[in-house]
PDB file of C-alpha atoms and ligand atoms in Angstrom:
ATOM      1  CA  UNK A   1     -25.966  -3.937  81.029  1.00  0.00           C
ATOM      2  CA  UNK A   2     -29.009  -3.672  83.071  1.00  0.00           C
ATOM      3  CA  UNK A   3     -31.779  -6.837  83.045  1.00  0.00           C
ATOM      4  CA  UNK A   4     -34.247  -5.682  80.459  1.00  0.00           C
ATOM      5  CA  UNK A   5     -38.282  -6.775  81.218  1.00  0.00           C
ATOM      6  CA  UNK A   6     -40.692  -8.442  78.860  1.00  0.00           C
ATOM      7  CA  UNK A   7     -44.051  -8.075  80.855  1.00  0.00           C
ATOM      8  CA  UNK A   8     -47.350  -9.802  79.069  1.00  0.00           C
ATOM      9  CA  UNK A   9     -50.361  -7.835  80.264  1.00  0.00           C
ATOM     10  CA  UNK A  10     -53.297 -10.817  79.631  1.00  0.00           C
ATOM     11  CA  UNK A  11     -55.758  -8.273  80.892  1.00  0.00           C
ATOM     12  CA  UNK A  12     -59.339 -10.499  81.280  1.00  0.00           C
ATOM     13  CA  UNK A  13     -58.216 -13.427  78.628  1.00  0.00           C
ATOM     14  CA  UNK A  14     -57.007 -17.287  78.792  1.00  0.00           C
ATOM     15  CA  UNK A  15     -58.229 -19.744  81.570  1.00  0.00           C
ATOM     16  CA  UNK A  16     -56.416 -21.481  83.751  1.00  0.00           C
ATOM     17  CA  UNK A  17     -55.807 -24.800  81.155  1.00  0.00           C
ATOM     18  CA  UNK A  18     -54.644 -22.121  78.206  1.00  0.00           C
ATOM     19  CA  UNK A  19     -52.381 -20.107  80.912  1.00  0.00           C
ATOM     20  CA  UNK A  20     -50.744 -23.668  81.972  1.00  0.00           C
ATOM     21  CA  UNK A  21     -50.679 -24.565  78.341  1.00  0.00           C
ATOM     22  CA  UNK A  22     -48.748 -21.047  76.976  1.00  0.00           C
ATOM     23  CA  UNK A  23     -46.509 -21.567  79.460  1.00  0.00           C
ATOM     24  CA  UNK A  24     -45.673 -24.889  78.123  1.00  0.00           C
ATOM     25  CA  UNK A  25     -44.792 -23.304  75.037  1.00  0.00           C
ATOM     26  CA  UNK A  26     -43.082 -20.987  75.799  1.00  0.00           C
ATOM     27  CA  UNK A  27     -40.716 -22.682  77.734  1.00  0.00           C
ATOM     28  CA  UNK A  28     -41.110 -25.645  74.444  1.00  0.00           C
ATOM     29  CA  UNK A  29     -39.809 -21.926  72.230  1.00  0.00           C
ATOM     30  CA  UNK A  30     -37.313 -20.651  74.215  1.00  0.00           C
ATOM     31  CA  UNK A  31     -35.011 -23.869  76.666  1.00  0.00           C
ATOM     32  CA  UNK A  32     -32.752 -20.759  78.132  1.00  0.00           C
ATOM     33  CA  UNK A  33     -35.951 -19.788  80.541  1.00  0.00           C
ATOM     34  CA  UNK A  34     -35.333 -23.296  82.078  1.00  0.00           C
ATOM     35  CA  UNK A  35     -31.719 -21.877  83.517  1.00  0.00           C
ATOM     36  CA  UNK A  36     -31.428 -20.178  86.108  1.00  0.00           C
ATOM     37  CA  UNK A  37     -29.864 -17.008  85.516  1.00  0.00           C
ATOM     38  CA  UNK A  38     -29.241 -17.640  81.937  1.00  0.00           C
ATOM     39  CA  UNK A  39     -30.718 -14.823  80.248  1.00  0.00           C
ATOM     40  CA  UNK A  40     -31.201 -11.406  80.482  1.00  0.00           C
ATOM     41  CA  UNK A  41     -34.314 -10.778  79.508  1.00  0.00           C
ATOM     42  CA  UNK A  42     -36.313 -10.692  82.302  1.00  0.00           C
ATOM     43  CA  UNK A  43     -40.350 -12.509  81.679  1.00  0.00           C
ATOM     44  CA  UNK A  44     -42.912 -11.527  83.784  1.00  0.00           C
ATOM     45  CA  UNK A  45     -45.861 -12.710  83.185  1.00  0.00           C
ATOM     46  CA  UNK A  46     -49.729 -11.339  84.342  1.00  0.00           C
ATOM     47  CA  UNK A  47     -52.738 -13.908  83.825  1.00  0.00           C
ATOM     48  CA  UNK A  48     -56.421 -12.982  86.012  1.00  0.00           C
ATOM     49  CA  UNK A  49     -56.673 -13.657  88.880  1.00  0.00           C
ATOM     50  CA  UNK A  50     -57.604 -16.888  88.834  1.00  0.00           C
ATOM     51  CA  UNK A  51     -54.723 -18.067  86.670  1.00  0.00           C
ATOM     52  CA  UNK A  52     -52.018 -16.753  89.016  1.00  0.00           C
ATOM     53  CA  UNK A  53     -51.330 -20.244  90.694  1.00  0.00           C
ATOM     54  CA  UNK A  54     -51.833 -21.971  88.013  1.00  0.00           C
ATOM     55  CA  UNK A  55     -49.378 -19.998  85.802  1.00  0.00           C
ATOM     56  CA  UNK A  56     -46.736 -19.823  88.425  1.00  0.00           C
ATOM     57  CA  UNK A  57     -47.131 -23.599  89.729  1.00  0.00           C
ATOM     58  CA  UNK A  58     -46.249 -24.499  85.886  1.00  0.00           C
ATOM     59  CA  UNK A  59     -43.505 -21.575  85.877  1.00  0.00           C
ATOM     60  CA  UNK A  60     -41.635 -22.792  88.903  1.00  0.00           C
ATOM     61  CA  UNK A  61     -38.479 -23.984  87.328  1.00  0.00           C
ATOM     62  CA  UNK A  62     -38.509 -21.702  85.219  1.00  0.00           C
ATOM     63  CA  UNK A  63     -36.937 -18.319  85.084  1.00  0.00           C
ATOM     64  CA  UNK A  64     -40.405 -16.966  84.174  1.00  0.00           C
ATOM     65  CA  UNK A  65     -41.807 -14.664  87.379  1.00  0.00           C
ATOM     66  CA  UNK A  66     -45.423 -13.907  87.567  1.00  0.00           C
ATOM     67  CA  UNK A  67     -48.462 -10.990  89.040  1.00  0.00           C
ATOM     68  CA  UNK A  68     -51.667 -10.124  89.224  1.00  0.00           C
ATOM     69  CA  UNK A  69     -52.828  -6.652  87.027  1.00  0.00           C
ATOM     70  CA  UNK A  70     -54.453  -4.791  90.314  1.00  0.00           C
ATOM     71  CA  UNK A  71     -54.630  -5.512  94.307  1.00  0.00           C
ATOM     72  CA  UNK A  72     -56.340  -3.685  97.010  1.00  0.00           C
ATOM     73  CA  UNK A  73     -54.498  -1.281  99.126  1.00  0.00           C
ATOM     74  CA  UNK A  74     -55.177  -3.303 102.329  1.00  0.00           C
ATOM     75  CA  UNK A  75     -54.074  -6.234 103.806  1.00  0.00           C
ATOM     76  CA  UNK A  76     -57.462  -7.961 104.530  1.00  0.00           C
ATOM     77  CA  UNK A  77     -60.843  -7.245 105.298  1.00  0.00           C
ATOM     78  CA  UNK A  78     -64.098  -6.354 104.790  1.00  0.00           C
ATOM     79  CA  UNK A  79     -63.564  -5.480 101.067  1.00  0.00           C
ATOM     80  CA  UNK A  80     -65.975  -7.620  98.602  1.00  0.00           C
ATOM     81  CA  UNK A  81     -64.469  -9.092  95.348  1.00  0.00           C
ATOM     82  CA  UNK A  82     -60.948  -6.987  96.095  1.00  0.00           C
ATOM     83  CA  UNK A  83     -57.976  -9.317  96.198  1.00  0.00           C
ATOM     84  CA  UNK A  84     -54.592  -8.290  98.693  1.00  0.00           C
ATOM     85  CA  UNK A  85     -50.811  -8.348  98.498  1.00  0.00           C
ATOM     86  CA  UNK A  86     -50.818 -10.913 100.916  1.00  0.00           C
ATOM     87  CA  UNK A  87     -53.034 -13.392  98.553  1.00  0.00           C
ATOM     88  CA  UNK A  88     -50.983 -12.473  95.223  1.00  0.00           C
ATOM     89  CA  UNK A  89     -47.842 -13.199  97.099  1.00  0.00           C
ATOM     90  CA  UNK A  90     -48.995 -16.443  98.226  1.00  0.00           C
ATOM     91  CA  UNK A  91     -50.677 -17.450  94.826  1.00  0.00           C
ATOM     92  CA  UNK A  92     -46.296 -16.952  93.732  1.00  0.00           C
ATOM     93  CA  UNK A  93     -46.912 -13.701  92.641  1.00  0.00           C
ATOM     94  CA  UNK A  94     -43.986 -11.752  93.117  1.00  0.00           C
ATOM     95  CA  UNK A  95     -45.211  -8.166  90.886  1.00  0.00           C
ATOM     96  CA  UNK A  96     -48.133  -6.120  90.426  1.00  0.00           C
ATOM     97  CA  UNK A  97     -49.418  -4.003  87.920  1.00  0.00           C
ATOM     98  CA  UNK A  98     -51.163  -0.499  89.250  1.00  0.00           C
ATOM     99  CA  UNK A  99     -52.601   1.785  87.031  1.00  0.00           C
ATOM    100  CA  UNK A 100     -52.983   0.695  83.956  1.00  0.00           C
ATOM    101  CA  UNK A 101     -55.654   3.138  82.119  1.00  0.00           C
ATOM    102  CA  UNK A 102     -58.830   0.354  81.947  1.00  0.00           C
ATOM    103  CA  UNK A 103     -58.631   0.483  85.660  1.00  0.00           C
ATOM    104  CA  UNK A 104     -57.904   4.812  85.461  1.00  0.00           C
ATOM    105  CA  UNK A 105     -60.405   5.023  82.685  1.00  0.00           C
ATOM    106  CA  UNK A 106     -62.786   2.411  82.409  1.00  0.00           C
ATOM    107  CA  UNK A 107     -62.830   1.130  86.541  1.00  0.00           C
ATOM    108  CA  UNK A 108     -62.649   4.262  87.382  1.00  0.00           C
ATOM    109  CA  UNK A 109     -59.529   4.743  89.678  1.00  0.00           C
ATOM    110  CA  UNK A 110     -58.091   7.445  90.212  1.00  0.00           C
ATOM    111  CA  UNK A 111     -54.194   9.360  90.493  1.00  0.00           C
ATOM    112  CA  UNK A 112     -54.894   8.521  94.689  1.00  0.00           C
ATOM    113  CA  UNK A 113     -55.981   5.010  94.932  1.00  0.00           C
ATOM    114  CA  UNK A 114     -53.188   4.462  91.926  1.00  0.00           C
ATOM    115  CA  UNK A 115     -50.814   6.078  95.084  1.00  0.00           C
ATOM    116  CA  UNK A 116     -52.326   3.669  97.745  1.00  0.00           C
ATOM    117  CA  UNK A 117     -52.101   0.652  96.045  1.00  0.00           C
ATOM    118  CA  UNK A 118     -48.042   1.823  94.603  1.00  0.00           C
ATOM    119  CA  UNK A 119     -47.778   2.212  98.185  1.00  0.00           C
ATOM    120  CA  UNK A 120     -48.654  -1.021  99.631  1.00  0.00           C
ATOM    121  CA  UNK A 121     -47.654  -2.389  96.794  1.00  0.00           C
ATOM    122  CA  UNK A 122     -43.395  -1.544  97.415  1.00  0.00           C
ATOM    123  CA  UNK A 123     -44.211  -2.174 101.385  1.00  0.00           C
ATOM    124  CA  UNK A 124     -44.850  -5.747 100.619  1.00  0.00           C
ATOM    125  CA  UNK A 125     -41.893  -6.002  99.127  1.00  0.00           C
ATOM    126  CA  UNK A 126     -43.111  -6.872  95.551  1.00  0.00           C
ATOM    127  CA  UNK A 127     -42.154  -5.116  92.354  1.00  0.00           C
ATOM    128  CA  UNK A 128     -44.834  -2.104  91.354  1.00  0.00           C
ATOM    129  CA  UNK A 129     -45.450  -2.103  86.877  1.00  0.00           C
ATOM    130  CA  UNK A 130     -46.898   1.642  88.137  1.00  0.00           C
ATOM    131  CA  UNK A 131     -48.473   2.654  84.718  1.00  0.00           C
ATOM    132  CA  UNK A 132     -48.984   6.015  83.216  1.00  0.00           C
ATOM    133  CA  UNK A 133     -50.067   7.437  80.099  1.00  0.00           C
ATOM    134  CA  UNK A 134     -51.875   9.882  78.507  1.00  0.00           C
ATOM    135  CA  UNK A 135     -55.143   9.943  76.358  1.00  0.00           C
ATOM    136  CA  UNK A 136     -54.768  10.777  73.141  1.00  0.00           C
ATOM    137  CA  UNK A 137     -57.268  14.062  73.692  1.00  0.00           C
ATOM    138  CA  UNK A 138     -54.179  15.425  76.003  1.00  0.00           C
ATOM    139  CA  UNK A 139     -51.625  14.784  73.326  1.00  0.00           C
ATOM    140  CA  UNK A 140     -53.685  17.140  70.837  1.00  0.00           C
ATOM    141  CA  UNK A 141     -54.390  19.555  73.413  1.00  0.00           C
ATOM    142  CA  UNK A 142     -50.459  19.629  74.175  1.00  0.00           C
ATOM    143  CA  UNK A 143     -51.004  18.192  77.829  1.00  0.00           C
ATOM    144  CA  UNK A 144     -48.541  15.225  77.827  1.00  0.00           C
ATOM    145  CA  UNK A 145     -45.896  15.313  80.077  1.00  0.00           C
ATOM    146  CA  UNK A 146     -48.504  17.311  82.073  1.00  0.00           C
ATOM    147  CA  UNK A 147     -50.685  14.740  82.859  1.00  0.00           C
ATOM    148  CA  UNK A 148     -47.325  12.170  83.226  1.00  0.00           C
ATOM    149  CA  UNK A 149     -46.243  14.506  85.335  1.00  0.00           C
ATOM    150  CA  UNK A 150     -48.767  14.779  87.213  1.00  0.00           C
ATOM    151  CA  UNK A 151     -49.995  11.189  87.433  1.00  0.00           C
ATOM    152  CA  UNK A 152     -45.968  10.690  88.935  1.00  0.00           C
ATOM    153  CA  UNK A 153     -46.222  13.327  91.646  1.00  0.00           C
ATOM    154  CA  UNK A 154     -49.033  12.039  93.224  1.00  0.00           C
ATOM    155  CA  UNK A 155     -48.028   8.709  92.949  1.00  0.00           C
ATOM    156  CA  UNK A 156     -44.228   8.849  93.782  1.00  0.00           C
ATOM    157  CA  UNK A 157     -44.829  12.106  96.327  1.00  0.00           C
ATOM    158  CA  UNK A 158     -43.685  10.983 100.126  1.00  0.00           C
ATOM    159  CA  UNK A 159     -42.361   6.972  99.161  1.00  0.00           C
ATOM    160  CA  UNK A 160     -40.301   5.788 100.781  1.00  0.00           C
ATOM    161  CA  UNK A 161     -38.087   1.981 100.461  1.00  0.00           C
ATOM    162  CA  UNK A 162     -38.740   2.543  96.383  1.00  0.00           C
ATOM    163  CA  UNK A 163     -35.545   0.470  94.668  1.00  0.00           C
ATOM    164  CA  UNK A 164     -35.822  -0.944  91.257  1.00  0.00           C
ATOM    165  CA  UNK A 165     -36.733  -4.121  92.863  1.00  0.00           C
ATOM    166  CA  UNK A 166     -39.413  -2.440  94.008  1.00  0.00           C
ATOM    167  CA  UNK A 167     -40.900  -0.381  90.902  1.00  0.00           C
ATOM    168  CA  UNK A 168     -40.651  -0.341  87.162  1.00  0.00           C
ATOM    169  CA  UNK A 169     -42.681   2.305  85.466  1.00  0.00           C
ATOM    170  CA  UNK A 170     -44.681   1.564  81.904  1.00  0.00           C
ATOM    171  CA  UNK A 171     -45.028   4.315  80.159  1.00  0.00           C
ATOM    172  CA  UNK A 172     -48.657   3.719  78.032  1.00  0.00           C
ATOM    173  CA  UNK A 173     -50.025   6.230  76.359  1.00  0.00           C
ATOM    174  CA  UNK A 174     -53.995   5.425  75.716  1.00  0.00           C
ATOM    175  CA  UNK A 175     -54.903   5.759  72.799  1.00  0.00           C
ATOM    176  CA  UNK A 176     -51.154   3.340  71.469  1.00  0.00           C
ATOM    177  CA  UNK A 177     -53.512   0.294  74.162  1.00  0.00           C
ATOM    178  CA  UNK A 178     -55.561  -2.237  71.611  1.00  0.00           C
ATOM    179  CA  UNK A 179     -55.095   0.139  68.770  1.00  0.00           C
ATOM    180  CA  UNK A 180     -53.219  -1.061  66.673  1.00  0.00           C
ATOM    181  CA  UNK A 181     -51.495   2.884  66.930  1.00  0.00           C
ATOM    182  CA  UNK A 182     -48.127   1.938  68.036  1.00  0.00           C
ATOM    183  CA  UNK A 183     -46.191   5.025  69.569  1.00  0.00           C
ATOM    184  CA  UNK A 184     -43.395   6.712  67.320  1.00  0.00           C
ATOM    185  CA  UNK A 185     -40.064   6.155  69.008  1.00  0.00           C
ATOM    186  CA  UNK A 186     -39.280   9.531  69.224  1.00  0.00           C
ATOM    187  CA  UNK A 187     -41.927  10.363  70.642  1.00  0.00           C
ATOM    188  CA  UNK A 188     -41.663   7.819  73.696  1.00  0.00           C
ATOM    189  CA  UNK A 189     -37.626   8.408  73.989  1.00  0.00           C
ATOM    190  CA  UNK A 190     -39.190  12.125  74.959  1.00  0.00           C
ATOM    191  CA  UNK A 191     -41.144  10.760  77.161  1.00  0.00           C
ATOM    192  CA  UNK A 192     -38.923   8.290  78.597  1.00  0.00           C
ATOM    193  CA  UNK A 193     -36.124  10.975  78.665  1.00  0.00           C
ATOM    194  CA  UNK A 194     -38.477  13.406  80.888  1.00  0.00           C
ATOM    195  CA  UNK A 195     -39.902  10.075  83.625  1.00  0.00           C
ATOM    196  CA  UNK A 196     -36.436   9.538  84.474  1.00  0.00           C
ATOM    197  CA  UNK A 197     -35.501  12.968  85.127  1.00  0.00           C
ATOM    198  CA  UNK A 198     -39.032  13.009  87.068  1.00  0.00           C
ATOM    199  CA  UNK A 199     -37.431   9.485  88.673  1.00  0.00           C
ATOM    200  CA  UNK A 200     -34.665  10.651  89.800  1.00  0.00           C
ATOM    201  CA  UNK A 201     -36.507  14.163  91.167  1.00  0.00           C
ATOM    202  CA  UNK A 202     -38.971  11.857  93.782  1.00  0.00           C
ATOM    203  CA  UNK A 203     -36.427   9.645  94.239  1.00  0.00           C
ATOM    204  CA  UNK A 204     -32.805  10.443  93.798  1.00  0.00           C
ATOM    205  CA  UNK A 205     -30.195  10.627  91.328  1.00  0.00           C
ATOM    206  CA  UNK A 206     -28.876   6.735  92.402  1.00  0.00           C
ATOM    207  CA  UNK A 207     -31.721   5.055  92.873  1.00  0.00           C
ATOM    208  CA  UNK A 208     -34.225   7.358  89.993  1.00  0.00           C
ATOM    209  CA  UNK A 209     -31.600   5.814  87.225  1.00  0.00           C
ATOM    210  CA  UNK A 210     -31.801   1.927  87.807  1.00  0.00           C
ATOM    211  CA  UNK A 211     -35.748   1.991  88.150  1.00  0.00           C
ATOM    212  CA  UNK A 212     -36.897   0.222  84.846  1.00  0.00           C
ATOM    213  CA  UNK A 213     -38.746   1.814  82.882  1.00  0.00           C
ATOM    214  CA  UNK A 214     -40.419   0.306  80.076  1.00  0.00           C
ATOM    215  CA  UNK A 215     -43.175   0.743  76.737  1.00  0.00           C
ATOM    216  CA  UNK A 216     -46.451  -0.841  76.425  1.00  0.00           C
ATOM    217  CA  UNK A 217     -48.905  -0.203  73.328  1.00  0.00           C
ATOM    218  CA  UNK A 218     -49.843  -1.721  70.444  1.00  0.00           C
ATOM    219  CA  UNK A 219     -46.249  -3.780  70.542  1.00  0.00           C
ATOM    220  CA  UNK A 220     -46.036  -6.787  68.409  1.00  0.00           C
ATOM    221  CA  UNK A 221     -43.073  -8.206  67.341  1.00  0.00           C
ATOM    222  CA  UNK A 222     -41.190  -6.398  64.474  1.00  0.00           C
ATOM    223  CA  UNK A 223     -41.921  -3.109  66.152  1.00  0.00           C
ATOM    224  CA  UNK A 224     -39.800  -4.192  69.455  1.00  0.00           C
ATOM    225  CA  UNK A 225     -36.793  -3.479  68.662  1.00  0.00           C
ATOM    226  CA  UNK A 226     -37.061   0.075  67.842  1.00  0.00           C
ATOM    227  CA  UNK A 227     -38.604   0.825  71.239  1.00  0.00           C
ATOM    228  CA  UNK A 228     -35.720  -0.952  72.630  1.00  0.00           C
ATOM    229  CA  UNK A 229     -33.058   1.109  71.315  1.00  0.00           C
ATOM    230  CA  UNK A 230     -34.513   3.854  73.326  1.00  0.00           C
ATOM    231  CA  UNK A 231     -31.773   4.358  76.175  1.00  0.00           C
ATOM    232  CA  UNK A 232     -33.851   5.233  78.934  1.00  0.00           C
ATOM    233  CA  UNK A 233     -36.056   2.202  78.309  1.00  0.00           C
ATOM    234  CA  UNK A 234     -35.528  -1.559  79.691  1.00  0.00           C
ATOM    235  CA  UNK A 235     -38.752  -2.875  79.042  1.00  0.00           C
ATOM    236  CA  UNK A 236     -41.828  -3.419  77.244  1.00  0.00           C
ATOM    237  CA  UNK A 237     -45.457  -4.298  79.089  1.00  0.00           C
ATOM    238  CA  UNK A 238     -47.741  -6.396  75.621  1.00  0.00           C
ATOM    239  CA  UNK A 239     -51.095  -7.220  75.713  1.00  0.00           C
ATOM    240  CA  UNK A 240     -52.532  -8.082  72.914  1.00  0.00           C
ATOM    241  CA  UNK A 241     -49.390  -9.731  70.774  1.00  0.00           C
ATOM    242  CA  UNK A 242     -48.367 -11.402  74.510  1.00  0.00           C
ATOM    243  CA  UNK A 243     -51.567 -14.124  74.164  1.00  0.00           C
ATOM    244  CA  UNK A 244     -49.970 -16.266  71.350  1.00  0.00           C
ATOM    245  CA  UNK A 245     -46.641 -17.766  73.267  1.00  0.00           C
ATOM    246  CA  UNK A 246     -45.416 -17.893  69.289  1.00  0.00           C
ATOM    247  CA  UNK A 247     -46.043 -14.133  68.918  1.00  0.00           C
ATOM    248  CA  UNK A 248     -44.361 -13.511  72.736  1.00  0.00           C
ATOM    249  CA  UNK A 249     -41.381 -15.983  72.167  1.00  0.00           C
ATOM    250  CA  UNK A 250     -40.402 -14.115  68.571  1.00  0.00           C
ATOM    251  CA  UNK A 251     -40.646 -10.777  71.092  1.00  0.00           C
ATOM    252  CA  UNK A 252     -38.513 -12.377  73.643  1.00  0.00           C
ATOM    253  CA  UNK A 253     -35.886 -13.056  70.941  1.00  0.00           C
ATOM    254  CA  UNK A 254     -36.117  -9.845  69.553  1.00  0.00           C
ATOM    255  CA  UNK A 255     -35.447  -8.263  72.748  1.00  0.00           C
ATOM    256  CA  UNK A 256     -32.299 -11.060  73.258  1.00  0.00           C
ATOM    257  CA  UNK A 257     -30.902  -9.948  69.589  1.00  0.00           C
ATOM    258  CA  UNK A 258     -31.000  -5.910  71.343  1.00  0.00           C
TER     259      UNK A 258
HETATM  260  P1  PGA B   1     -51.765  -3.978  73.978  1.00  0.00           P
HETATM  261  O1  PGA B   1     -51.624  -3.511  75.431  1.00  0.00           O
HETATM  262  O2  PGA B   1     -50.218  -4.554  73.771  1.00  0.00           O
HETATM  263  O3  PGA B   1     -52.521  -4.849  73.655  1.00  0.00           O
HETATM  264  O4  PGA B   1     -51.736  -2.353  73.334  1.00  0.00           O
HETATM  265  C1  PGA B   1     -50.753  -3.524  76.219  1.00  0.00           C
HETATM  266  C2  PGA B   1     -51.260  -2.807  78.090  1.00  0.00           C
HETATM  267  O5  PGA B   1     -52.162  -2.139  78.011  1.00  0.00           O
HETATM  268  O6  PGA B   1     -50.728  -3.422  78.505  1.00  0.00           O
END
């Protein structure tokens, strides 16, 4: 059985103390998180950058991993407001979300910038969770596969050193994020098969089949198990339903029950 990933993307929510309290409450709900290597489900929390270190410290004696929601591709220098991979690692982060749709469509990151960040993350030996997904109008126009193909192509072309330790892909249809309108299981399955094929093509059969593919977009307790029944989906990236520790614990149990 592959390892299953349950990732919390807190976006621009939670203070330092709220982040620490979340970890305490989650561990209370899921005591198995304290035993190293015990669980099949790997929890990954992406807090806001100011809380990364404090959440990592709160999670120190657990199996929970912590990461950043974004990074810059240079290691240091005159890039006001940006945060580098060495800084993220030093603060206790071991993963980075790359190319989240809010970075692409709200902040304006293009495929080339996403590719540079992905390369830097992989070269730093940090797990990159590369987000791909189409807008509603792109799906309605029949362009969902073309958009995801392009996002994967520009991000993965010519990349070396990719393994399941440095890359995971999250399929997040933009229209399903924070909208309460989750994608159907057959739609996600079709896209997951497509992403798997593209991964194998870009990084080879051996490594391409081991890279985790997560689903994200209005995942909540009750609908997670449908997505987890898809063969190529081995994780979920959760926004809204990850903010409350009890709801996140319910997702953990739902995933573990698979
Ligand atoms: P959502 O967000 O679960 O609130 O839809 C998912 C995400 O943006 O990663």
